[in-house]
Short mmCIF file of C-alpha atoms in Angstrom, two decimals:
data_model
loop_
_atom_site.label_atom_id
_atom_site.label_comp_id
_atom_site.label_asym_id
_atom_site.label_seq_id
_atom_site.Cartn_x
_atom_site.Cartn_y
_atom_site.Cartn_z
CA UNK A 244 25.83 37.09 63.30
CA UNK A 245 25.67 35.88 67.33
CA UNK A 246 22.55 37.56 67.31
CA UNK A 247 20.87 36.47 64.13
CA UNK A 248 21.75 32.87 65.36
CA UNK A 249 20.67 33.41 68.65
CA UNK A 250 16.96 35.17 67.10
CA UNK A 251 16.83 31.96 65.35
CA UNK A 252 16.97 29.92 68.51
CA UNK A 253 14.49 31.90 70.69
CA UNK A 254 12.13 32.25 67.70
CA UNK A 255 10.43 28.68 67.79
CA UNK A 256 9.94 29.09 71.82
CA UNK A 257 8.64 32.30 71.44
CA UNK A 258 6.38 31.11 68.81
CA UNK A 259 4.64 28.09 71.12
CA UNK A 260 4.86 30.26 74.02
CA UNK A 261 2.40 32.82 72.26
CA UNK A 262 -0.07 29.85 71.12
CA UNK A 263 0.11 28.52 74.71
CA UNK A 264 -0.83 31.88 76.01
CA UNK A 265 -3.59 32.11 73.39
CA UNK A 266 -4.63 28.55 73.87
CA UNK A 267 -5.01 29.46 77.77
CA UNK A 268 -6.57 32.79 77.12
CA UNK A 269 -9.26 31.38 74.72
CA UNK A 270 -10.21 28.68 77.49
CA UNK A 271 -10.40 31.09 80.26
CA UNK A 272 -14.25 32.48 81.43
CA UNK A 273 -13.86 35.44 83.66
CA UNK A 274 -16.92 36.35 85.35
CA UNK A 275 -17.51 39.08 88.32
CA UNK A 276 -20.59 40.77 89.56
CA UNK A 277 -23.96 40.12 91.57
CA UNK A 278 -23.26 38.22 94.72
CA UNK A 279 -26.80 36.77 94.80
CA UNK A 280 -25.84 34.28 92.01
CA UNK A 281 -22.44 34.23 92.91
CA UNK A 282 -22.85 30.53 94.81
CA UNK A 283 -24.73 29.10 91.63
CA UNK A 284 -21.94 30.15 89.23
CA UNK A 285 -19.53 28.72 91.34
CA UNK A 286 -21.01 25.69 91.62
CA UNK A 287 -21.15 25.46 87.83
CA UNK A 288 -17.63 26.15 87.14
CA UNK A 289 -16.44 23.36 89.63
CA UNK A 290 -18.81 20.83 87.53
CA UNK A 291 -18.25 21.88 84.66
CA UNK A 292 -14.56 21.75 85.25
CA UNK A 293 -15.27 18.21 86.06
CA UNK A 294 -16.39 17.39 82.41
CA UNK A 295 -13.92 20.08 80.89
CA UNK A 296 -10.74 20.32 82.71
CA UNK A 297 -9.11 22.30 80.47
CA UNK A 298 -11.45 25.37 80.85
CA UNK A 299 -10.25 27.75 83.79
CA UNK A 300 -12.42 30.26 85.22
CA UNK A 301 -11.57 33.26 87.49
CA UNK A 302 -14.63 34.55 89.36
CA UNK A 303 -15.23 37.31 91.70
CA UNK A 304 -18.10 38.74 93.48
CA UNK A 305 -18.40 42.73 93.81
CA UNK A 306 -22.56 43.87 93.19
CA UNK A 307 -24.55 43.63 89.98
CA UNK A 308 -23.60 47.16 89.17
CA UNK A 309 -19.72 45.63 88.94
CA UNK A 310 -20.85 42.32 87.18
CA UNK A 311 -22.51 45.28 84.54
CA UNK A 312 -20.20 47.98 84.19
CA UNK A 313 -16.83 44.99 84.22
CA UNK A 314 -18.99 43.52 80.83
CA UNK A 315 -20.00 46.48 79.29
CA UNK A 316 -16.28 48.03 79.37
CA UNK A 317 -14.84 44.44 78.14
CA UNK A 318 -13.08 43.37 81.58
CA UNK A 319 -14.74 40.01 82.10
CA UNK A 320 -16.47 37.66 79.39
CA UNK A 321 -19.44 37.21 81.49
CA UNK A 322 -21.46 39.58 84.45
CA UNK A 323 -23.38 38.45 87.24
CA UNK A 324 -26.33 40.35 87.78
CA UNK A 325 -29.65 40.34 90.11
CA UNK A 326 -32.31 42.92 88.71
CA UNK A 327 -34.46 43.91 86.03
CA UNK A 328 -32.22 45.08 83.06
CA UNK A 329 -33.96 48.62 82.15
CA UNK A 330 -34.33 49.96 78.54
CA UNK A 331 -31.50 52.12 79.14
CA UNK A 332 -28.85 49.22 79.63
CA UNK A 333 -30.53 47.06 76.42
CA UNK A 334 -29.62 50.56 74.14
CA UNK A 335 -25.70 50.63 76.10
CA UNK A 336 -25.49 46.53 74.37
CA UNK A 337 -26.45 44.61 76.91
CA UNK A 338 -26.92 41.10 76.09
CA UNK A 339 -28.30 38.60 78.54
CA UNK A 340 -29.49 35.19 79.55
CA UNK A 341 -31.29 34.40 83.18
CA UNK A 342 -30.61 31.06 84.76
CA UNK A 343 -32.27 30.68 87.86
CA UNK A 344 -34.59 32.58 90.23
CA UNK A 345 -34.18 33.82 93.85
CA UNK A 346 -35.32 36.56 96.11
CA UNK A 347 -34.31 39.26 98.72
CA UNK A 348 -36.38 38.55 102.13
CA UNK A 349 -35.99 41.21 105.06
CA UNK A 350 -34.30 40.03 108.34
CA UNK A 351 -33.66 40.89 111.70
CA UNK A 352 -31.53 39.69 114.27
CA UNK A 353 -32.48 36.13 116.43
CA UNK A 354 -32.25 38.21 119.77
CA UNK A 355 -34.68 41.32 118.66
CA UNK A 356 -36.75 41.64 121.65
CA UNK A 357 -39.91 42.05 119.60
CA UNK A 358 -39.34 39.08 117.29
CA UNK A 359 -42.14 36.56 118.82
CA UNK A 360 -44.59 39.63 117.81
CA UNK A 361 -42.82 40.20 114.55
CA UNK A 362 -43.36 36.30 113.23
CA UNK A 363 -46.86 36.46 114.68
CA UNK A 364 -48.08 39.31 112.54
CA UNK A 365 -45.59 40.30 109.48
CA UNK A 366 -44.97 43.69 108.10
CA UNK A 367 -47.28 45.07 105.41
CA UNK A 368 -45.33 46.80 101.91
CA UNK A 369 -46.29 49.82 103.79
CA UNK A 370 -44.80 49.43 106.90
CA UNK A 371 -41.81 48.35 105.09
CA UNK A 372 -41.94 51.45 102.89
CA UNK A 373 -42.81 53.49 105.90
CA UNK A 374 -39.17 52.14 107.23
CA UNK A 375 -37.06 51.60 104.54
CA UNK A 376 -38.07 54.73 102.27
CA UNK A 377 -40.29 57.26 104.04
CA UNK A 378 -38.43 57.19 107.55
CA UNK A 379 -42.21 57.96 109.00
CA UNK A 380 -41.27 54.84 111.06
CA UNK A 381 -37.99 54.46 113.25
CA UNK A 382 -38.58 52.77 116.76
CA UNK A 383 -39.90 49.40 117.08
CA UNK A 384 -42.32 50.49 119.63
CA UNK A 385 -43.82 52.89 117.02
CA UNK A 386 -43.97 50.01 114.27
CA UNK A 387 -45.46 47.36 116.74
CA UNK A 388 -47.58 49.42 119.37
CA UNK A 389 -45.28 48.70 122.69
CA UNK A 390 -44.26 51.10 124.79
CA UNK A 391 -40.49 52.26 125.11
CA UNK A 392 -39.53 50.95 121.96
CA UNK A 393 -36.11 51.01 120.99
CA UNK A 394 -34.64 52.72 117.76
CA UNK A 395 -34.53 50.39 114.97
CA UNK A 396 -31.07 49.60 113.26
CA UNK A 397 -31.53 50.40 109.34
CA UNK A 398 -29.07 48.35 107.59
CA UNK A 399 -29.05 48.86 103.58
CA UNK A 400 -26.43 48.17 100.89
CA UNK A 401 -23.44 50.60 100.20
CA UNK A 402 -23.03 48.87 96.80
CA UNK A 403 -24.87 49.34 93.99
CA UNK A 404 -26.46 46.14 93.37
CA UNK A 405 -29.34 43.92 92.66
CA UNK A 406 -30.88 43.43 96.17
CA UNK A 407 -31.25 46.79 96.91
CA UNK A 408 -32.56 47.77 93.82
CA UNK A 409 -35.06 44.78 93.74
CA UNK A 410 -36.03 45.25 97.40
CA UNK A 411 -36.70 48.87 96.71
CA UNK A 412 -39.20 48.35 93.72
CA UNK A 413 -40.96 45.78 95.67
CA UNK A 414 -41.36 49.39 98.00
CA UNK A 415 -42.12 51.18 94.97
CA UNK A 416 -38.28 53.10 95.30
CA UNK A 417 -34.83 52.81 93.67
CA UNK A 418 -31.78 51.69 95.52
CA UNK A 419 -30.52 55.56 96.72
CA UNK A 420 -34.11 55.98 98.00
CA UNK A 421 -33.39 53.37 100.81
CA UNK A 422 -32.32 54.87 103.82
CA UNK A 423 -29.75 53.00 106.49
CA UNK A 424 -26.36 52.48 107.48
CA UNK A 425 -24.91 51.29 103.84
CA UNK A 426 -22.89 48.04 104.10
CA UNK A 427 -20.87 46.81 101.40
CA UNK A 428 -22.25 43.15 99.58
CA UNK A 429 -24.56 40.64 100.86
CA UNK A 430 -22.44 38.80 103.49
CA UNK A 431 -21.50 41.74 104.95
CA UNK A 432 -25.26 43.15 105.27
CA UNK A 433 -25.71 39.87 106.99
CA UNK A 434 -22.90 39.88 109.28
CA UNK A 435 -23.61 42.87 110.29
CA UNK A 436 -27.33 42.33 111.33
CA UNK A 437 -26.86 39.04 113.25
CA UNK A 438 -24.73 40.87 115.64
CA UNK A 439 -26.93 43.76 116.32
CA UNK A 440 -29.83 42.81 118.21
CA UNK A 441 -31.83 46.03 117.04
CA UNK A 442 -30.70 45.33 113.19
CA UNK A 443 -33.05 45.88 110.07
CA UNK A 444 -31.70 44.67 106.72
CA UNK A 445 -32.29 42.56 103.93
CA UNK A 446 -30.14 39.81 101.94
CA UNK A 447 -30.56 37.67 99.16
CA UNK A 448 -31.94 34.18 100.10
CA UNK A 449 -28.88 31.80 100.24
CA UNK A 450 -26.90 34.79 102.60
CA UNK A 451 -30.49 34.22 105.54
CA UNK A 452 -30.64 30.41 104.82
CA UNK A 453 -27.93 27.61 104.87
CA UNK A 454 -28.09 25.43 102.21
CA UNK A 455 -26.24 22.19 103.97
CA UNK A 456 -28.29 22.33 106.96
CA UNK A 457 -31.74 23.76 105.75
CA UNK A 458 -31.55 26.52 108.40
CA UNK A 459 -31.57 29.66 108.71
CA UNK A 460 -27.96 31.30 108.93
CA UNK A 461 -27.03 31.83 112.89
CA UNK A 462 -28.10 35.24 114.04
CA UNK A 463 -30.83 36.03 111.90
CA UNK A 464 -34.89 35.71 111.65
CA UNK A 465 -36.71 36.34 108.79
CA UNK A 466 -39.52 39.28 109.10
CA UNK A 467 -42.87 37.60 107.57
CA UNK A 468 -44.70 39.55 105.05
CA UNK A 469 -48.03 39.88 105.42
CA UNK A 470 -48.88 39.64 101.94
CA UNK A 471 -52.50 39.74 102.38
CA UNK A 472 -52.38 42.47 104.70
CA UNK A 473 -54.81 41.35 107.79
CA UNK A 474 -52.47 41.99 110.54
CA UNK A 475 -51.31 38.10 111.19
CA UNK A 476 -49.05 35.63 109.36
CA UNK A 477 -51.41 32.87 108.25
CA UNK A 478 -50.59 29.57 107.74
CA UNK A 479 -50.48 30.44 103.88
CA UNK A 480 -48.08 33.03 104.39
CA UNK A 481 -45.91 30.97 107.14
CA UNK A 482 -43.30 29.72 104.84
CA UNK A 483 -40.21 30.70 106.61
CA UNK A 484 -38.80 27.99 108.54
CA UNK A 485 -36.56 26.35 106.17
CA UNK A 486 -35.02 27.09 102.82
CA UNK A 487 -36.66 24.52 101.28
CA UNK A 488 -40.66 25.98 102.05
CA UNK A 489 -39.03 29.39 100.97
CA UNK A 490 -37.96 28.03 97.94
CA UNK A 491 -41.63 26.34 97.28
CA UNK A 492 -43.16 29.62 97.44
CA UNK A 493 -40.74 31.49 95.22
CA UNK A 494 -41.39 29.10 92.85
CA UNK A 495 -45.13 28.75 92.87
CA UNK A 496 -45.28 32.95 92.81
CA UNK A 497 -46.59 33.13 96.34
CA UNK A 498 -43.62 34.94 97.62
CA UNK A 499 -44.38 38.37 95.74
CA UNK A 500 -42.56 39.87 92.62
CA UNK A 501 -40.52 41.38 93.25
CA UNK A 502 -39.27 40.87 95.68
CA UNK A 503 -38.13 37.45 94.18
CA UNK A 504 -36.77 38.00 90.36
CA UNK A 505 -34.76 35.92 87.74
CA UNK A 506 -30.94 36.34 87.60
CA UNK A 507 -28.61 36.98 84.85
CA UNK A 508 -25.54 36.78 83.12
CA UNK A 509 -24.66 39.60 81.20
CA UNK A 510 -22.30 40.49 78.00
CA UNK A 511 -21.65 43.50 75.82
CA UNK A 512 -23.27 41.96 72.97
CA UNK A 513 -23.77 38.21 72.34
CA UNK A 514 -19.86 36.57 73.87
CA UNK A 515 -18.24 35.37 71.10
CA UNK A 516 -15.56 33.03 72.20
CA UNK A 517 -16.72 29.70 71.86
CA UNK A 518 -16.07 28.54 75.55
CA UNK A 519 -18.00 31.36 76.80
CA UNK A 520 -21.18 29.94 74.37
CA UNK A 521 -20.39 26.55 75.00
CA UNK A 522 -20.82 26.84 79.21
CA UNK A 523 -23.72 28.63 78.99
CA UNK A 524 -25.43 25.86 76.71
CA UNK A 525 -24.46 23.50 79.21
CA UNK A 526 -25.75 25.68 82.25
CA UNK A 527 -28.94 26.34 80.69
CA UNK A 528 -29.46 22.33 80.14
CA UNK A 529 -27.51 20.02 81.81
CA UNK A 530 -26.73 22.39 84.81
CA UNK A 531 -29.79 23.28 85.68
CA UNK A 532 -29.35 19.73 87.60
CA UNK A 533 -27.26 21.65 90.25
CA UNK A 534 -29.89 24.37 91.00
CA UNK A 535 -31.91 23.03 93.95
CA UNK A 536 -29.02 21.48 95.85
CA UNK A 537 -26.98 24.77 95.26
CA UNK A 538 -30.17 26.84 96.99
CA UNK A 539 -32.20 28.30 94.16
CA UNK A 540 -35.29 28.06 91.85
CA UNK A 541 -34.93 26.99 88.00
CA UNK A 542 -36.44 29.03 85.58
CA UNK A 543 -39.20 27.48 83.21
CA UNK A 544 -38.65 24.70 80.38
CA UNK A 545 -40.17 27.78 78.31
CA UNK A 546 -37.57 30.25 79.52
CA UNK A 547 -34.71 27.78 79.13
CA UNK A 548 -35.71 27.04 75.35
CA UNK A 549 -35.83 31.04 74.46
CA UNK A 550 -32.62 31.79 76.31
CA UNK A 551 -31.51 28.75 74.15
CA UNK A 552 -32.41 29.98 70.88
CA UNK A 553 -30.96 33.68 71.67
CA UNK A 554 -27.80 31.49 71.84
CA UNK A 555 -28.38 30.08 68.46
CA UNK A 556 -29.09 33.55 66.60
#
């Protein structure tokens, strides 16, 4: 009898804990992957927040191939990822919109002794293949002609993720065809090449440049590419010192592609909780407001509308 009268108490609480668990669980976006977009989607939770304070998000950074595999297997609503999807992925369910554009830019450290030579005349795609994928070329006295070169530092990713596997199809490679020391996630890779003045590596644009002060990050230099392939930067192809000219020629397709590519969020299948549809109306419209500031390139009005429409199917 104690007990029936004591179910009968408990029941009720238990009953509106439950729908305040599911109330919180239905307004919760979870989100991990690529840390090239990383910055953007944080920026968007904290304004979106703003507008929607009862919507909680938990993100976490970790690669593309995380932000993939964590979506696929039903661990977060939403994946962060920073390469081409390939056929293979599309068959597995992946569902997808892109939201902004960056790139990956090689970099060396500030103090290389061979940098003044490096911004005069770039590296061709086949003196960066000849580094990053054939291993033909591994002093800097063989890549630049001086004598007594040292040993260059090869930095790659350890991770699988969309940098690597962008920067190696710009070299006509996949990400395990990259040779180097492998260095887990993008600030890491950076990290680690601004303190060795004989480091190599290669980082997704908002990890080289700092978006308060227009800068590039302390430590590092980008390496030019000479896109035309004449053995000099010209003034066309000098778009380096600040974040903002980098940005320019992402977006007006000077800056080659790859390696600068659209980024994602991915799903298994189209998300259907309604929060999860609802923020990515409002990133795709009124968010893209907060892509320049944040450090990247919006996709097109065109882009926008068909990502828009998938949303509506």
């Amino acid at each position: 009898m104690k007990k029936a009268i004591l179910l009968s108490l408990l029941l009720p609480a238990l009953l509106v804990t439950a729908c305040v668990s599911k109330e919180k669980k239905d307004n919760t976006i979870s989100i991990s992957g690529a840390f090239a977009i990383y910055p953007m989607v944080v920026k968007w939770a904290e304004e979106y927040q703003k507008l929607h304070p009862e919507v909680r998000f938990n993100i976490s950074g970790g690669g593309a191939g995380k932000g993939l595999a964590d979506a696929l297997a039903g661990v977060v609503d939403l994946g962060m990822f920073s390469r081409e999807i390939t056929p293979v992925e599309l068959e597995q369910g992946t569902w997808y919109v892109g939201l902004v554009i960056d790139a990956v830019v090689p970099d060396i450290n500030i103090d290389n002794p061979y940098v003044d030579i490096i911004k005069q005349r770039g590296l061709t795609r086949d003196e960066f293949r000849a580094i990053y994928i054939d291993g033909t070329i591994t002093n800097w006295g063989q890549l630049l002609g001086v004598e007594n070169g040292e040993p260059i530092a090869l930095y790659t990713r350890s991770d699988a993720c969309g940098a690597a596997e962008t920067w190696a199809k710009y070299l006509g490679g996949k990400q395990e065809d990259l040779l180097g020391i492998g260095i887990f996630g993008d600030p890491g890779l950076a990290e680690t090449t601004a303190k060795d003045q004989l480091g190599f590596g290669f980082n997704n644009t908002i990890y080289v440049y700092d978006i308060n002060t227009g800068g590039k990050r302390p430590g590092l230099e980008v390496v030019p590419i000479d896109i035309n392939e004449n053995g000099q930067i010209d003034p066309e192809e000098d778009f380096y010192g600040s974040f903002e000219s980098v940005l320019d020629a992402i977006a007006s397709g000077v800056y080659p592609s790859p390696p600068s590519r659209e980024l994602y969020l991915v799903a298994k299948g189209k998300p259907q909780k309604k929060v999860v549809i609802d923020f990515l109306k409002w990133a795709l419209t009124e968010g893209q407001q907060y892509v320049p500031e944040t450090g990247f390139v919006p996709i097109t009005q065109n882009a926008i509308d068909n990502y828009l429409k998938k949303l509506e199917e």
